[in-house]
mmCIF file of C-alpha atoms in Angstrom:
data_model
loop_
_atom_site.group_PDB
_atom_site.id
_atom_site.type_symbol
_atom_site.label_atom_id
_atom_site.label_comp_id
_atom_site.label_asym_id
_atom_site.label_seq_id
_atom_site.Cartn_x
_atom_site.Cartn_y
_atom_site.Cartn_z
ATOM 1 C CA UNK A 1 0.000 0.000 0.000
ATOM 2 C CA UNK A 2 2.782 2.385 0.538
ATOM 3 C CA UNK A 3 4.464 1.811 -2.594
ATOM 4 C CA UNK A 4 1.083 2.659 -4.240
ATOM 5 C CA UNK A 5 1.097 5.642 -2.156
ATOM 6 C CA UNK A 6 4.073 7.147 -3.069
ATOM 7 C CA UNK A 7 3.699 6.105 -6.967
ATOM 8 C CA UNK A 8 0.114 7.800 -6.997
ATOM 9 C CA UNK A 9 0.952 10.897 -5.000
ATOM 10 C CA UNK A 10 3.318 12.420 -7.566
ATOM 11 C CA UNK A 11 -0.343 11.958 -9.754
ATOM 12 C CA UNK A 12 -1.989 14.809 -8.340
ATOM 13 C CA UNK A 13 -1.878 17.978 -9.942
ATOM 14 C CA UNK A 14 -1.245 21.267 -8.109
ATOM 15 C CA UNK A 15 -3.296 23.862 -9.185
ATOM 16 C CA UNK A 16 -5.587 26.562 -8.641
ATOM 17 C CA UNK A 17 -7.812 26.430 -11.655
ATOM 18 C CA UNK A 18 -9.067 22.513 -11.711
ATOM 19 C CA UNK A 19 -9.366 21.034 -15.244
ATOM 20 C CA UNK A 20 -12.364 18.796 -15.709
ATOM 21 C CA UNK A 21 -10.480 16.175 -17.094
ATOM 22 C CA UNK A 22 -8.167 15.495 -14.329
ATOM 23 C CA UNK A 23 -9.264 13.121 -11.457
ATOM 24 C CA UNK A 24 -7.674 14.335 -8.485
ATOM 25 C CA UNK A 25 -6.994 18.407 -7.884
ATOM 26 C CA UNK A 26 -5.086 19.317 -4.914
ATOM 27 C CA UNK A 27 -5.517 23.117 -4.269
ATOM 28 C CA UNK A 28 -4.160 25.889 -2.194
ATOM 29 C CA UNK A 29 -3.996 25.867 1.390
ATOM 30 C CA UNK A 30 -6.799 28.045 3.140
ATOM 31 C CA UNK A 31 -3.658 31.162 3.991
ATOM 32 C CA UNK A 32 -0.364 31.356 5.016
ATOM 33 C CA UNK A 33 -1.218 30.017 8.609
ATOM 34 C CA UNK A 34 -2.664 26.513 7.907
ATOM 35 C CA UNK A 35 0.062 25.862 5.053
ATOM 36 C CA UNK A 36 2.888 26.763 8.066
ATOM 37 C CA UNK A 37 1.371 24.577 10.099
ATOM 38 C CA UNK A 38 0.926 21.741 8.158
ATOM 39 C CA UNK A 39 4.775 22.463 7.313
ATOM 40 C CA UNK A 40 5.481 22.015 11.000
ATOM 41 C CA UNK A 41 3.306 19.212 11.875
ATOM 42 C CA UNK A 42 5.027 16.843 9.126
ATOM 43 C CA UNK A 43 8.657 18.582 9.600
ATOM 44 C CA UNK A 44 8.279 17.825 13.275
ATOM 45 C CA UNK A 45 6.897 14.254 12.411
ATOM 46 C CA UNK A 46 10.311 13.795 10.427
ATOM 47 C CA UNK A 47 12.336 15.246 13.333
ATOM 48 C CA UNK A 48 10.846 12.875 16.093
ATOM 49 C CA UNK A 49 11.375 10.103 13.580
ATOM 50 C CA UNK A 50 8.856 9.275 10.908
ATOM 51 C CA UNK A 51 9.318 8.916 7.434
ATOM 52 C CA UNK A 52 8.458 10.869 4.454
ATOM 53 C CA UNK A 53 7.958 8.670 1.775
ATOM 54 C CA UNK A 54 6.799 11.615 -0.586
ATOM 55 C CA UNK A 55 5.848 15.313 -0.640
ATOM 56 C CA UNK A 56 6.309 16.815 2.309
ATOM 57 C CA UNK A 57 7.100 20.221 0.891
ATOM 58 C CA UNK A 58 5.102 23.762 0.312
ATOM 59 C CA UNK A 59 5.020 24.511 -3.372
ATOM 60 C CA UNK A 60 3.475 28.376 -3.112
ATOM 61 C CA UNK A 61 0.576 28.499 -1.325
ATOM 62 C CA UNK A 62 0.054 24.645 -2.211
ATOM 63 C CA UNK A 63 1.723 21.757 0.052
ATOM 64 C CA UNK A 64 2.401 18.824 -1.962
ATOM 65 C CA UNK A 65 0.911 15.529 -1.142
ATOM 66 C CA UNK A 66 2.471 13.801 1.500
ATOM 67 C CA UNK A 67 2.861 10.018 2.761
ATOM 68 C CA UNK A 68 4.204 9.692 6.254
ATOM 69 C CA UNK A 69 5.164 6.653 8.289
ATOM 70 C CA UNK A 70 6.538 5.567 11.409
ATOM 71 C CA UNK A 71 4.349 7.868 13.177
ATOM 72 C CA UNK A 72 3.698 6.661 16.796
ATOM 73 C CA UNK A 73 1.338 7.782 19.466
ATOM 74 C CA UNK A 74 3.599 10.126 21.141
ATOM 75 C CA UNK A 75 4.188 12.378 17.753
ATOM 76 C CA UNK A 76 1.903 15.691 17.314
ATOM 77 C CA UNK A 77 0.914 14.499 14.262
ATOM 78 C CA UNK A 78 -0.373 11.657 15.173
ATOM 79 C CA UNK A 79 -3.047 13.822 17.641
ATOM 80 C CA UNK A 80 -3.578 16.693 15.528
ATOM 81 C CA UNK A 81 -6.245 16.663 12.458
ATOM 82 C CA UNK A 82 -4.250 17.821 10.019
ATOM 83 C CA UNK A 83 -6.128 19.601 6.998
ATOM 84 C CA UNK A 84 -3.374 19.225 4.556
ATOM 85 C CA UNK A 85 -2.728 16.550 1.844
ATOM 86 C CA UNK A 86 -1.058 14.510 4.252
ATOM 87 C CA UNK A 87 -1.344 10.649 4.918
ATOM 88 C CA UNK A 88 -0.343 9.107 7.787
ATOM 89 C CA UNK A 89 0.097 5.363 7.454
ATOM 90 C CA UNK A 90 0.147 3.057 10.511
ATOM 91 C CA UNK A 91 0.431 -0.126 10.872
ATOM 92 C CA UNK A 92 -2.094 -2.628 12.383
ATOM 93 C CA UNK A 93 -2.148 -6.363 12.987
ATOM 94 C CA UNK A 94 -5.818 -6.734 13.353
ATOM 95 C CA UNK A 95 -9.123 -5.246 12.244
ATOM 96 C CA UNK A 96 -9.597 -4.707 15.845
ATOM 97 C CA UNK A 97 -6.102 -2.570 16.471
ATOM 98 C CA UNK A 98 -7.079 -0.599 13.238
ATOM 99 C CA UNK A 99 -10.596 0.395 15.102
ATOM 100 C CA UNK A 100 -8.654 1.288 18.042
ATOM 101 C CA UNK A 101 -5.936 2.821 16.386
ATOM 102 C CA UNK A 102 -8.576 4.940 14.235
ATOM 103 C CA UNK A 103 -10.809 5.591 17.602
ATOM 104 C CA UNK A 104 -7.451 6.868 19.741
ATOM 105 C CA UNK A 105 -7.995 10.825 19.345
ATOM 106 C CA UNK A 106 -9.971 13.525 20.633
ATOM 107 C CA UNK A 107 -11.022 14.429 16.685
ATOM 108 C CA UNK A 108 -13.844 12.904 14.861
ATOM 109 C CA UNK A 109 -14.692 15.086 12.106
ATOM 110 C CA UNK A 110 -14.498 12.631 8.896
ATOM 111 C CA UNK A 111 -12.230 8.790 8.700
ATOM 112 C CA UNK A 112 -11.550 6.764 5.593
ATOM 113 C CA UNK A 113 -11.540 2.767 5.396
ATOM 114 C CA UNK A 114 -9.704 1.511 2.496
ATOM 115 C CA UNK A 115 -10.112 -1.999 1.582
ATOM 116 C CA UNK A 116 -10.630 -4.875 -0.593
ATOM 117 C CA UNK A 117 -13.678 -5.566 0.687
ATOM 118 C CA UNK A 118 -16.366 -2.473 0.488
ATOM 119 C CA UNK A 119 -18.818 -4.557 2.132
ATOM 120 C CA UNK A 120 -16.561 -5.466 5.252
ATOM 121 C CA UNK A 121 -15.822 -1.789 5.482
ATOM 122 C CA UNK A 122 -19.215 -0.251 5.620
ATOM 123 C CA UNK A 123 -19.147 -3.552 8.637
ATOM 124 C CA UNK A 124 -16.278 -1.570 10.420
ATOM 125 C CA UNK A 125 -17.513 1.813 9.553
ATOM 126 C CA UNK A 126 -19.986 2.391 12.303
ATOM 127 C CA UNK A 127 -17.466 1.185 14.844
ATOM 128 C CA UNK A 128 -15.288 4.166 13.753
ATOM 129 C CA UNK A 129 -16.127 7.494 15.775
ATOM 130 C CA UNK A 130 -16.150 10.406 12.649
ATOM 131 C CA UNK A 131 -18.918 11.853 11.872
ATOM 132 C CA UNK A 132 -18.338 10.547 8.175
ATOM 133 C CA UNK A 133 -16.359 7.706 7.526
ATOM 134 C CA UNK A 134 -16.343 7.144 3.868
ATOM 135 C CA UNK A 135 -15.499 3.902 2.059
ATOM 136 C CA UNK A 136 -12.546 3.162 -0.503
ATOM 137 C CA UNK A 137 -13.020 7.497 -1.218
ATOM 138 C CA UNK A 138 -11.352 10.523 -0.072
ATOM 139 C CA UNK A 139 -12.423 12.022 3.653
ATOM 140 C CA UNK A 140 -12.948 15.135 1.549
ATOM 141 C CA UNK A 141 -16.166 14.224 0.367
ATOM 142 C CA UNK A 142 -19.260 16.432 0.715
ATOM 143 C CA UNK A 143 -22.950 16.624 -1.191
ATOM 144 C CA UNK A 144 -25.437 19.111 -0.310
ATOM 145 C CA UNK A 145 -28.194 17.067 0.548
ATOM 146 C CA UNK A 146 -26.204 14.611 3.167
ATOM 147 C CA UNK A 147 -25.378 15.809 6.778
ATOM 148 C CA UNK A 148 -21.834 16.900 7.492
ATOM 149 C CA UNK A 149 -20.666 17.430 11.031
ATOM 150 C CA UNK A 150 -17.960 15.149 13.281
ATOM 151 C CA UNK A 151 -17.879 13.727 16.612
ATOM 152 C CA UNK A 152 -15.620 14.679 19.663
ATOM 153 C CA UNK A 153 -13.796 17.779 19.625
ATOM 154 C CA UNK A 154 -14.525 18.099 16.036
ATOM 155 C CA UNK A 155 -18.646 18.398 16.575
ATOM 156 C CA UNK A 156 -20.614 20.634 17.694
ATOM 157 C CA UNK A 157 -24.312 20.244 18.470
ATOM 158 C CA UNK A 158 -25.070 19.766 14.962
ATOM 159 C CA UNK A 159 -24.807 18.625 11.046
ATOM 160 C CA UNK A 160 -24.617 21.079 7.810
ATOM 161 C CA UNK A 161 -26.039 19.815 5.125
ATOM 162 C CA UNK A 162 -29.630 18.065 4.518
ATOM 163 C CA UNK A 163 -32.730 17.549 7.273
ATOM 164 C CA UNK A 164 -30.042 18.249 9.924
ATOM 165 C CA UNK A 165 -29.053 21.598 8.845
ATOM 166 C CA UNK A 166 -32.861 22.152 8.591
ATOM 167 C CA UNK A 167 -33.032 21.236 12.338
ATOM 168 C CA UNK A 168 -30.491 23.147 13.469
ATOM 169 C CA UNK A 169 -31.379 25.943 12.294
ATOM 170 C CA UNK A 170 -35.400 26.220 12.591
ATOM 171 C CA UNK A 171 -36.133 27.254 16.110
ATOM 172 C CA UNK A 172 -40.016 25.613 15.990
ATOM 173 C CA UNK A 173 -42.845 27.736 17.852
ATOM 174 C CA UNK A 174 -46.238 27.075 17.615
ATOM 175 C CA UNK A 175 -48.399 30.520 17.505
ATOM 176 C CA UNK A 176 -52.022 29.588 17.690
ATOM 177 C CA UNK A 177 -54.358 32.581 16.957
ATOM 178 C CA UNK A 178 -57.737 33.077 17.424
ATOM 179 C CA UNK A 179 -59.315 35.597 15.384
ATOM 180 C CA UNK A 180 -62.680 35.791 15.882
ATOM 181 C CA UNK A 181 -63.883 36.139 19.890
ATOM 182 C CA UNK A 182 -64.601 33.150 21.295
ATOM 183 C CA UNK A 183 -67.160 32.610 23.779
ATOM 184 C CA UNK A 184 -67.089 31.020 27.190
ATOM 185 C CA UNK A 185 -69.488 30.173 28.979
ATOM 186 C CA UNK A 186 -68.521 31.358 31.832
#
């Protein structure tokens, strides 16, 4: 998987103006803040030990995609969410240790399960605290019409997107009004 990594990686085309007819567009960083820190948190990562098998660079305002490994519990990276083009790639001698291994932060805002088996991974999925976990696709994934909101410290108390964004932002009152007088008898 790694060597497919770092052979597909170089695939992706920087740019700010997608073209239709290319698959995969990795665009700018948000500013100047997020593409420093993204910088750090994989320059860090390489300091304390891990591995860059590719990327790892900015590129302008672009950071180029980036396949880390040998990242272990104790490394920033490994508890920060990262919004970058960066993949960290751990590891795990059972489904069970990939759960917990998934499961062991404080962030839950989206997950990806890439396998062999689609069907065993929408199995796993709802074992896997993100808000979205999507299967064999990219966790940057998003349609109008489906909710999108995490878990943890990545949630808040609600979803965009859909009947949830609907929900969370309708305040319901009920205003009954009686026009004509109405008589009691008393």
């Amino acid at each position: 998987m790694i060597h497919s990594c770092r052979i597909s990686s170089p695939k992706f085309k920087i740019s700010n103006r997608p073209n239709p007819s290319q698959m995969c567009v990795i665009g700018p960083i948000i500013n100047d803040r997020q593409l420093d820190r993204i910088d750090r948190l994989v320059s860090q990562a390489a300091a304390q030990g891990a591995t860059i098998r590719t990327g790892g660079r900015k590129q302008g305002p672009f950071y180029q995609p980036t396949v880390v490994t040998g990242v272990t519990p104790d490394m920033t990276i490994y508890r920060e969410e990262i919004f970058g083009p960066v993949t960290l790639v751990i590891p795990a001698e059972s489904e069970e240790e990939a759960i917990r291994i998934a499961n062991d932060t404080q962030y839950g805002l989206s997950a990806a399960i890439v396998t062999g088996n689609p069907v065993r991974g929408q199995t796993i999925a709802p074992r896997i605290q993100a808000g979205m976990v999507h299967v064999n696709d990219s966790t940057v994934h998003d349609e109008p019409h489906c909710p999108f909101g995490g878990m943890k410290a990545s949630g808040w108390v609600g979803k965009w997107g859909g009947a949830g964004a609907i929900e969370v932002f309708t305040d319901q009152q009920w205003i009954p009004t009686q026009v004509a007088a109405r008589q009691y008898p008393f």
